[in-house]
Coordinates of C-alpha atoms and ligand atoms in Angstrom, one line a residue:
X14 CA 177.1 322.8 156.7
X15 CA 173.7 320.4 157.1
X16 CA 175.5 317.0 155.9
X17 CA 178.7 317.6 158.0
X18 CA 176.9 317.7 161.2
X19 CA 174.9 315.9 162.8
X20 CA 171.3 318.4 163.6
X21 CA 170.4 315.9 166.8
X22 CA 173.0 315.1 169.0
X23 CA 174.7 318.7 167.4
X24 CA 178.1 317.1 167.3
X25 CA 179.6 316.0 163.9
X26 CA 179.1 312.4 162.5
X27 CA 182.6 311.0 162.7
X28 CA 184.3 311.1 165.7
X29 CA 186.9 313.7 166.4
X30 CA 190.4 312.2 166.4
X31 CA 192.9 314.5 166.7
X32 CA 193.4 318.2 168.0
X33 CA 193.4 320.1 164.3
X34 CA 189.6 318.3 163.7
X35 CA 188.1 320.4 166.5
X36 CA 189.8 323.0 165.2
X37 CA 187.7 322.6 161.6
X38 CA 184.5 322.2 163.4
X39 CA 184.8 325.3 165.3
X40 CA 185.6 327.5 162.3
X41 CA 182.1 326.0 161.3
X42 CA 180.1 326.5 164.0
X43 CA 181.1 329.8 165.7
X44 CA 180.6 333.4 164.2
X45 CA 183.4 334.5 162.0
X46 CA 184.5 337.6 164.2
X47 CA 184.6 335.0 167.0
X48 CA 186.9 332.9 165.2
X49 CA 189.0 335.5 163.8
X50 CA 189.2 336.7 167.2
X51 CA 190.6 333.2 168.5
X52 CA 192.5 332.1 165.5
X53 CA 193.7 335.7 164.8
X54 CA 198.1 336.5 165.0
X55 CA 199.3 340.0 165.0
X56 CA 200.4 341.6 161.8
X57 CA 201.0 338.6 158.8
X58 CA 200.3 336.2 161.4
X59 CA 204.2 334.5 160.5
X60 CA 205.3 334.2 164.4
X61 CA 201.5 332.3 164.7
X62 CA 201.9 330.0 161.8
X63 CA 206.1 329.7 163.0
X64 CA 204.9 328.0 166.0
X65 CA 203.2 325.2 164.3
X66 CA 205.7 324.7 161.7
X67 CA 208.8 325.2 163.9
X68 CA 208.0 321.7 165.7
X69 CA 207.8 320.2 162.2
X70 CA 211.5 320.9 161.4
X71 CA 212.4 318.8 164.8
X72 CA 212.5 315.2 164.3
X73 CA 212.3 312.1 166.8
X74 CA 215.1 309.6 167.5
X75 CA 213.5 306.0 169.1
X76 CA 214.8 304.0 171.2
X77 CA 213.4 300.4 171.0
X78 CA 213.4 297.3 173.1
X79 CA 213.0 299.1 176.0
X80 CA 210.4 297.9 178.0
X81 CA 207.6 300.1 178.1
X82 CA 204.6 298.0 179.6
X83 CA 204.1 300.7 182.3
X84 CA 204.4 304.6 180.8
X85 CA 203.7 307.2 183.3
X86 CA 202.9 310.5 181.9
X87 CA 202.8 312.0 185.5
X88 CA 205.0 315.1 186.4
X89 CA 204.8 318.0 188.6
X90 CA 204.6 321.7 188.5
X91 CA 206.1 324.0 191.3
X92 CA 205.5 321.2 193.2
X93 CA 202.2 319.8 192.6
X94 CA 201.5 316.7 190.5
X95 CA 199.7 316.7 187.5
X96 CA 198.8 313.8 185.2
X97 CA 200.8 314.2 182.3
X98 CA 203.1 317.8 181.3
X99 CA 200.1 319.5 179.4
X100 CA 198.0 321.6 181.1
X101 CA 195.8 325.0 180.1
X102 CA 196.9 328.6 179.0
X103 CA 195.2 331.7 180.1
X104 CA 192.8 332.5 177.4
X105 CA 190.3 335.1 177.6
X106 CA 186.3 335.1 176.9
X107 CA 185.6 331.6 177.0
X108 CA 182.2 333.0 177.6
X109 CA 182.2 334.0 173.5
X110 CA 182.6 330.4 173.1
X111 CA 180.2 328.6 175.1
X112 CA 177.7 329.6 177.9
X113 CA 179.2 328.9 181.0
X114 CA 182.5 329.3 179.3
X115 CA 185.2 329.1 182.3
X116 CA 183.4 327.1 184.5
X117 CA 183.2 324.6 181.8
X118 CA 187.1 324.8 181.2
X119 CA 187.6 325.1 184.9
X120 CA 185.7 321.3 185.6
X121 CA 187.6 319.9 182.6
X122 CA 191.0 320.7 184.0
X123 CA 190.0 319.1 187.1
X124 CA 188.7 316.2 185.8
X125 CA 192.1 315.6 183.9
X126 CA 193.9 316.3 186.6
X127 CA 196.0 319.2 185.1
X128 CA 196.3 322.9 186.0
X129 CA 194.4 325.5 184.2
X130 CA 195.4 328.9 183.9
X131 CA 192.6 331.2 184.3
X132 CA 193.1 334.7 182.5
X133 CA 192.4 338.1 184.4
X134 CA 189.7 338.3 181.2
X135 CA 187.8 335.5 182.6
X136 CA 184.0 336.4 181.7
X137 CA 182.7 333.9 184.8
X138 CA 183.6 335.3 188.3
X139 CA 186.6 333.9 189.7
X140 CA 184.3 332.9 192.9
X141 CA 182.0 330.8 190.5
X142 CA 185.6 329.3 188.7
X143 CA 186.6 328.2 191.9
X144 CA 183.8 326.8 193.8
X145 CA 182.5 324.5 190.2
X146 CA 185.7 322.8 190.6
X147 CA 186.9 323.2 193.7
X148 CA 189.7 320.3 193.9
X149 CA 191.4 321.5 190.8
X150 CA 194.9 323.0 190.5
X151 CA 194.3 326.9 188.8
X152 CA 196.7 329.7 188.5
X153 CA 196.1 333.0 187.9
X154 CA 197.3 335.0 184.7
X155 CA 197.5 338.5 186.3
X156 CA 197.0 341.7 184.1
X157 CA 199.2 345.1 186.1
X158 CA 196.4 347.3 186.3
X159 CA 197.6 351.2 186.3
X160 CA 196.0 351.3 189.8
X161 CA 197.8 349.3 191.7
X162 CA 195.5 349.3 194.8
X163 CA 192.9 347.8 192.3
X164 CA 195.5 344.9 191.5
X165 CA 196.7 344.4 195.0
X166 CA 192.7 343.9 196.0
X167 CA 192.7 341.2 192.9
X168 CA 195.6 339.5 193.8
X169 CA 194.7 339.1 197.4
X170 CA 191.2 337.9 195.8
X171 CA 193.0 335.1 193.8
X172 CA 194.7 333.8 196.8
X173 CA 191.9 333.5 199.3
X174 CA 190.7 331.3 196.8
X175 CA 193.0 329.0 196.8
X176 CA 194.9 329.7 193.2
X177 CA 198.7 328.1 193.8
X178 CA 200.5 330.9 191.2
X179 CA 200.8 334.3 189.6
X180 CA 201.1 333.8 186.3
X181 CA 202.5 337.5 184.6
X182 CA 201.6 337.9 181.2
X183 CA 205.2 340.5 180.1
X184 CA 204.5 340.7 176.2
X185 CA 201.3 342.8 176.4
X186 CA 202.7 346.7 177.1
X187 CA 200.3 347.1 174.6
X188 CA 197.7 345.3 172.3
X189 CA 199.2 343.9 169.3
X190 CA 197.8 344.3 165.9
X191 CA 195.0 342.0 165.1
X192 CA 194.1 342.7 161.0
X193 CA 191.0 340.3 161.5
X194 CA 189.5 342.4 164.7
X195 CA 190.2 346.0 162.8
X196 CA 188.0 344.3 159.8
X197 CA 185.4 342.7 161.6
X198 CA 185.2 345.8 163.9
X199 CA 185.0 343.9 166.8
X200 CA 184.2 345.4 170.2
X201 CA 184.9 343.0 173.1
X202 CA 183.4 346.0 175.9
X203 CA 180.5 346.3 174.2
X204 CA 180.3 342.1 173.9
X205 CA 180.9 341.1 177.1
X206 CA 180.5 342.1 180.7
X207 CA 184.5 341.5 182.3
X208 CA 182.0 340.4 185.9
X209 CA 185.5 339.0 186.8
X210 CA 187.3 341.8 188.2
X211 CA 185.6 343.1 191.1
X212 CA 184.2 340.6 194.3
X213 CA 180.3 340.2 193.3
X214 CA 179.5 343.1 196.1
X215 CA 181.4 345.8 193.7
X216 CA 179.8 344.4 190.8
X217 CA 178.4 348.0 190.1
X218 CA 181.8 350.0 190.2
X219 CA 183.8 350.9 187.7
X220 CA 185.1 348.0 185.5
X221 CA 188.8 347.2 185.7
X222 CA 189.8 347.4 182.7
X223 CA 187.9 350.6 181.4
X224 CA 190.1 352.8 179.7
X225 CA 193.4 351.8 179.5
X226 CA 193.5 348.1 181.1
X227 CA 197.2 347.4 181.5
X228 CA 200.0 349.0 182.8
X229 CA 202.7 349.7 180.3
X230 CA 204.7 351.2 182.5
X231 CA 205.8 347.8 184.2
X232 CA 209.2 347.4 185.2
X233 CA 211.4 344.7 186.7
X234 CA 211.9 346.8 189.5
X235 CA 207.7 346.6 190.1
X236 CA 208.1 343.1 190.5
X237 CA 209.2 343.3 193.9
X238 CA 206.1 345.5 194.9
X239 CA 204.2 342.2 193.6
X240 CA 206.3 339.8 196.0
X241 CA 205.6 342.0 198.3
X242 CA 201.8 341.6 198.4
X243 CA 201.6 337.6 197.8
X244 CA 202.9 334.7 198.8
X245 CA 202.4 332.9 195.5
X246 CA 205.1 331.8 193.5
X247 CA 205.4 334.4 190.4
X248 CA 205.7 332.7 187.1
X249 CA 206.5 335.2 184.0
X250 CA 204.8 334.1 180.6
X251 CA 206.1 335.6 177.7
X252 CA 210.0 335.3 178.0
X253 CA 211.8 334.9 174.7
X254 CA 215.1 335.9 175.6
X255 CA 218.2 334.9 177.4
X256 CA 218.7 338.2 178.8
X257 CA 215.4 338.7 180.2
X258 CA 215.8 334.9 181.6
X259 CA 219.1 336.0 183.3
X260 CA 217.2 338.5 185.0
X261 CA 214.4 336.7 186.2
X262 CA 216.5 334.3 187.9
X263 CA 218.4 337.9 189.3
X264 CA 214.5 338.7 191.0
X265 CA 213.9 335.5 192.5
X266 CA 210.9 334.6 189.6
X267 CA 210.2 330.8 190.6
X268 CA 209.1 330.1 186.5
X269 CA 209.3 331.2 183.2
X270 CA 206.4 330.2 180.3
X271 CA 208.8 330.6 176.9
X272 CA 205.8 331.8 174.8
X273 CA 204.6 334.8 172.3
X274 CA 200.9 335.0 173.3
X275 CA 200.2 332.2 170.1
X276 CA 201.8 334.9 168.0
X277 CA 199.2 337.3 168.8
X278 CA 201.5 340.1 170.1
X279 CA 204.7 341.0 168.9
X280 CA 205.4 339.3 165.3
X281 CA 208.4 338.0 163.3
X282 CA 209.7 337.1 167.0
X283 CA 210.7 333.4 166.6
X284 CA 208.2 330.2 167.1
X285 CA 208.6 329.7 170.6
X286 CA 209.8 326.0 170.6
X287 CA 213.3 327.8 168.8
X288 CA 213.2 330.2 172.0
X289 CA 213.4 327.6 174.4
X290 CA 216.7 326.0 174.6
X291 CA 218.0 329.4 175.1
X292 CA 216.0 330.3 178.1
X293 CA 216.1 326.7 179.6
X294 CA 220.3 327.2 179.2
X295 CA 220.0 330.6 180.9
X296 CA 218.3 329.4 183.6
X297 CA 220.6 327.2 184.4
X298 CA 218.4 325.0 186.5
X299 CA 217.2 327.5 189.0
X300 CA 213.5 327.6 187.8
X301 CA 211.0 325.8 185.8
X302 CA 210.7 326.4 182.6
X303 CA 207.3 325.7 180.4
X304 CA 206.4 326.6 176.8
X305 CA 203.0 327.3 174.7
X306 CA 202.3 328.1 171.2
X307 CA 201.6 325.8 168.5
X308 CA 201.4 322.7 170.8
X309 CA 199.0 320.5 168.6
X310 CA 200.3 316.9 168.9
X311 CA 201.8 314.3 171.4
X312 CA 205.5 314.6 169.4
X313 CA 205.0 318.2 170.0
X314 CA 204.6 317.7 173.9
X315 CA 207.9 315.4 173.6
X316 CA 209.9 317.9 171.4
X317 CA 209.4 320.6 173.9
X318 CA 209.9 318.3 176.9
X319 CA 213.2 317.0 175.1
X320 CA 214.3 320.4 174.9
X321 CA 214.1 321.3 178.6
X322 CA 210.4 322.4 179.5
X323 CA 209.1 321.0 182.4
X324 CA 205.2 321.0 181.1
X325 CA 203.6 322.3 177.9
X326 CA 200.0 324.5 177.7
X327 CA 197.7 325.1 175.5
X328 CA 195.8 328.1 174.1
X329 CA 193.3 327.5 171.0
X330 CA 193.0 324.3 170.9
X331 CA 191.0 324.3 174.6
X332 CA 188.6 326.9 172.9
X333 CA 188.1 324.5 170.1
X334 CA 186.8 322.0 172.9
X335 CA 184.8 324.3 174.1
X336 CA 183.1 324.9 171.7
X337 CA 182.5 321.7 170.7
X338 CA 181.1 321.0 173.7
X339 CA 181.8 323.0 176.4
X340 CA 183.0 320.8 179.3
X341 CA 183.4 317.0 177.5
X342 CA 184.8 319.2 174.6
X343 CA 187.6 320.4 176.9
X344 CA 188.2 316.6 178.2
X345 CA 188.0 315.5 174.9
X346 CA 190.6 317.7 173.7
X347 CA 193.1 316.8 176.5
X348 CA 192.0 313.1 176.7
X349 CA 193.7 313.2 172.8
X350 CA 196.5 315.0 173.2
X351 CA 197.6 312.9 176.4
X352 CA 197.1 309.9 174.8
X353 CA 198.7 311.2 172.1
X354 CA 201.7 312.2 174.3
X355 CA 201.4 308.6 176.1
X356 CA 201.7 306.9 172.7
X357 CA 205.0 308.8 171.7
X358 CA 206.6 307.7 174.6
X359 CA 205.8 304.4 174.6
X360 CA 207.4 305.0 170.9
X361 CA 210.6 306.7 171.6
X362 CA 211.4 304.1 174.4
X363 CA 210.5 306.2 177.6
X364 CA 208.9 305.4 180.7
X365 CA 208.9 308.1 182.8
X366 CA 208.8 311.6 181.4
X367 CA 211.9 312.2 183.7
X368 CA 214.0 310.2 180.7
X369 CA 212.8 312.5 177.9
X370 CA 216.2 314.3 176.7
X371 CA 218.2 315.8 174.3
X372 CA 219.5 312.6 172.8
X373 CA 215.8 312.1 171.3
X374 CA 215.5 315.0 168.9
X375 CA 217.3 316.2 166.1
X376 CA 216.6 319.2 164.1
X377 CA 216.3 318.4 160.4
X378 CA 217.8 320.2 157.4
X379 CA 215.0 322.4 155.1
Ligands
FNR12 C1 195.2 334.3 174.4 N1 196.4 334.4 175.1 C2 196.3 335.1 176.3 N2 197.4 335.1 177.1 C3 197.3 335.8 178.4 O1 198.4 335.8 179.1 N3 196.2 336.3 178.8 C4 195.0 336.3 178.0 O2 194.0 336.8 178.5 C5 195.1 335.7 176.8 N4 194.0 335.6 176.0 C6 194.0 334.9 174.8 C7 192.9 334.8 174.0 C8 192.9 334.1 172.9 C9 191.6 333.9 172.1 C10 194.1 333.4 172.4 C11 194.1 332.5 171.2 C12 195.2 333.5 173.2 C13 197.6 333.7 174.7 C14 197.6 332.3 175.3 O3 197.8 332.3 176.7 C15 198.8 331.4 174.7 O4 200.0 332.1 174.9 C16 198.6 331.1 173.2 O5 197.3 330.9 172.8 C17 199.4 329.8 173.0 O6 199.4 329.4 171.6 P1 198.4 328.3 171.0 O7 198.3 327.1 171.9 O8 197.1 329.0 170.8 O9 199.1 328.0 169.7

């Protein structure tokens, strides 16, 4: 470890260049159940390592002499501009990863101008996410709680301060099978305090998610109950199917993240960039549809534009960032892939991301 990094400044020698090389110096510098934890898919990990190679069987068509002098990354999300179609995932425990762990993530996002995601496993209070970055655009990713007066109290929470969506994670009726965790015997209760879930005042009650934290029992029936007590829009995240797209569109959902929790939940399901064009055709236009897993590259931003998602988010790699270095590890990270994603459509001949289509991908023969 002593000649890769650099004891002073506690950052490696050579700058970082790409998303996979935060990625290496995290597996170096955090405690292997950490890693495992954040690396970690369900079962044989296929659906997790799918993802990643599922985007390398979709290659690029160009289009040159266009003039692309002036690319402008800039989109929008239910409504609200963001600087380029790549914003944050809800990911838990960013406080395993760095000290002031969400905060950190939270004045990143702000400072690159996307929207971050913040999960109901946040380990800062959602007071202390909000107020460290107050002009940034957040959603919250909402866990069902089996007591639903303990959600409705949450959700109202999020709202007052000032979080534009409800993000509901659907692929978590239960905990998936993580091999790594089982091994390394880790004990996220015991590791962290989950300060998140109650206003500071009811710090001392019981925590939210003692005993059994989500509610299996979720229907699409309950989702009504939840429009009932917000005004937010209600995004689901998890949707791999054309049936279950059909019938969000049936209960007035106003977005769909095409994902499988980084392949962390159900495995052998398919990488979710091969899910997408069959939710986006579903959909038929009446929602937004985004996509993460395996999102590691500017091409990969374009593919999964090209194929109908209206932004992309990321999961791991903004944990990698974090804990390089917290905050400017977070910027770093996005200030990469953006470029990234500005270079590739400067390459493929696109200005605006409104002309990224069909016509510039093709999927290759294995
Ligand atoms: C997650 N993910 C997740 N999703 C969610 O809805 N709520 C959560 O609390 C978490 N927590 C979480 C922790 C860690 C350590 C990881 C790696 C992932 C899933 C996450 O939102 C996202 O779907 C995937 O991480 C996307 O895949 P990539 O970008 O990691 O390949």
């Amino acid at each position: 470890e002593g000649d890769k990094i650099d004891s002073e400044s506690g950052g490696p020698e050579m700058p970082l260049a790409c998303l996979t090389d935060f990625q290496a110096f995290a597996r170096e510098r955090l405690p292997k159940s950490t890693w495992d934890f954040i690396e970690g898919g369900a079962d044989d990990s296929f659906t997790r390592d799918d993802n990643i190679a599922a985007f390398k069987r979709i290659r690029l068509r160009p289009r040159y002499l266009k003039n692309v002098v002036n690319v402008d990354t800039r989109t929008t999300i239910q409504g609200e501009e963001i600087t380029a179609p790549i914003c944050i995932s809800p990911t838990g425990f960013h406080c395993l990863v760095w000290p002031d762990g969400e905060m950190s993530t939270a004045r990143a996002a702000q400072a690159a101008g996307v929207c971050y995601i913040t999960s109901t496993f946040a380990t800062c209070a959602l007071e202390d996410i909000a107020a460290t970055a107050p002009r940034g655009l957040r959603w919250f990713q909402l866990y069902v709680h089996p007591d639903r007066q303990l959600s409705k109290q949450l959700v109202q929470r999020v709202e007052s301060l000032g979080f534009r969506a409800l993000v509901i994670t659907v692929d978590v009726p239960k905990l998936g099978n993580r091999r790594h965790d089982i091994r390394n015997q880790l004990d996220l209760k015991l590791n962290l305090l989950l300060k998140d879930l109650h206003s500071p005042k009811e710090r001392t009650s019981m925590p939210y998610f003692q005993m059994s934290p989500i509610d299996s029992s979720i229907c699409w029936n309950d989702l009504s109950w939840l429009q009932s007590i917000t005004r937010l829009p209600i995004i689901l995240k998890g949707i791999l199917t054309k049936e279950d797209a059909e019938l969000a569109v049936k209960h007035n959902i106003h977005g769909i993240i095409v994902s499988n929790h980084g392949g962390r939940q159900l495995d052998d399901v398919l990488a979710s960039i091969d899910a997408l064009a069959e939710v986006v055709a579903a959909v038929k236009g009446k929602m937004e549809v985004y996509l993460d897993g395996g999102i590691r590259t500017g091409n990969d931003v374009l593919k999964a534009l090209a194929l109908g998602a209206k932004c992309v988010f990321l999961g791991r790699p903004i944990l990698w960032g974090l804990a390089y270095k917290g905050e400017d590890g977070v910027k770093e990270v996005l200030n990469i892939i953006k470029n990234e994603f500005h270079t590739s459509m400067a390459l493929t001949g696109c200005q605006s991301v409104a002309e990224i289509n069909q016509d510039m991908i093709q999927f290759s023969r294995l």
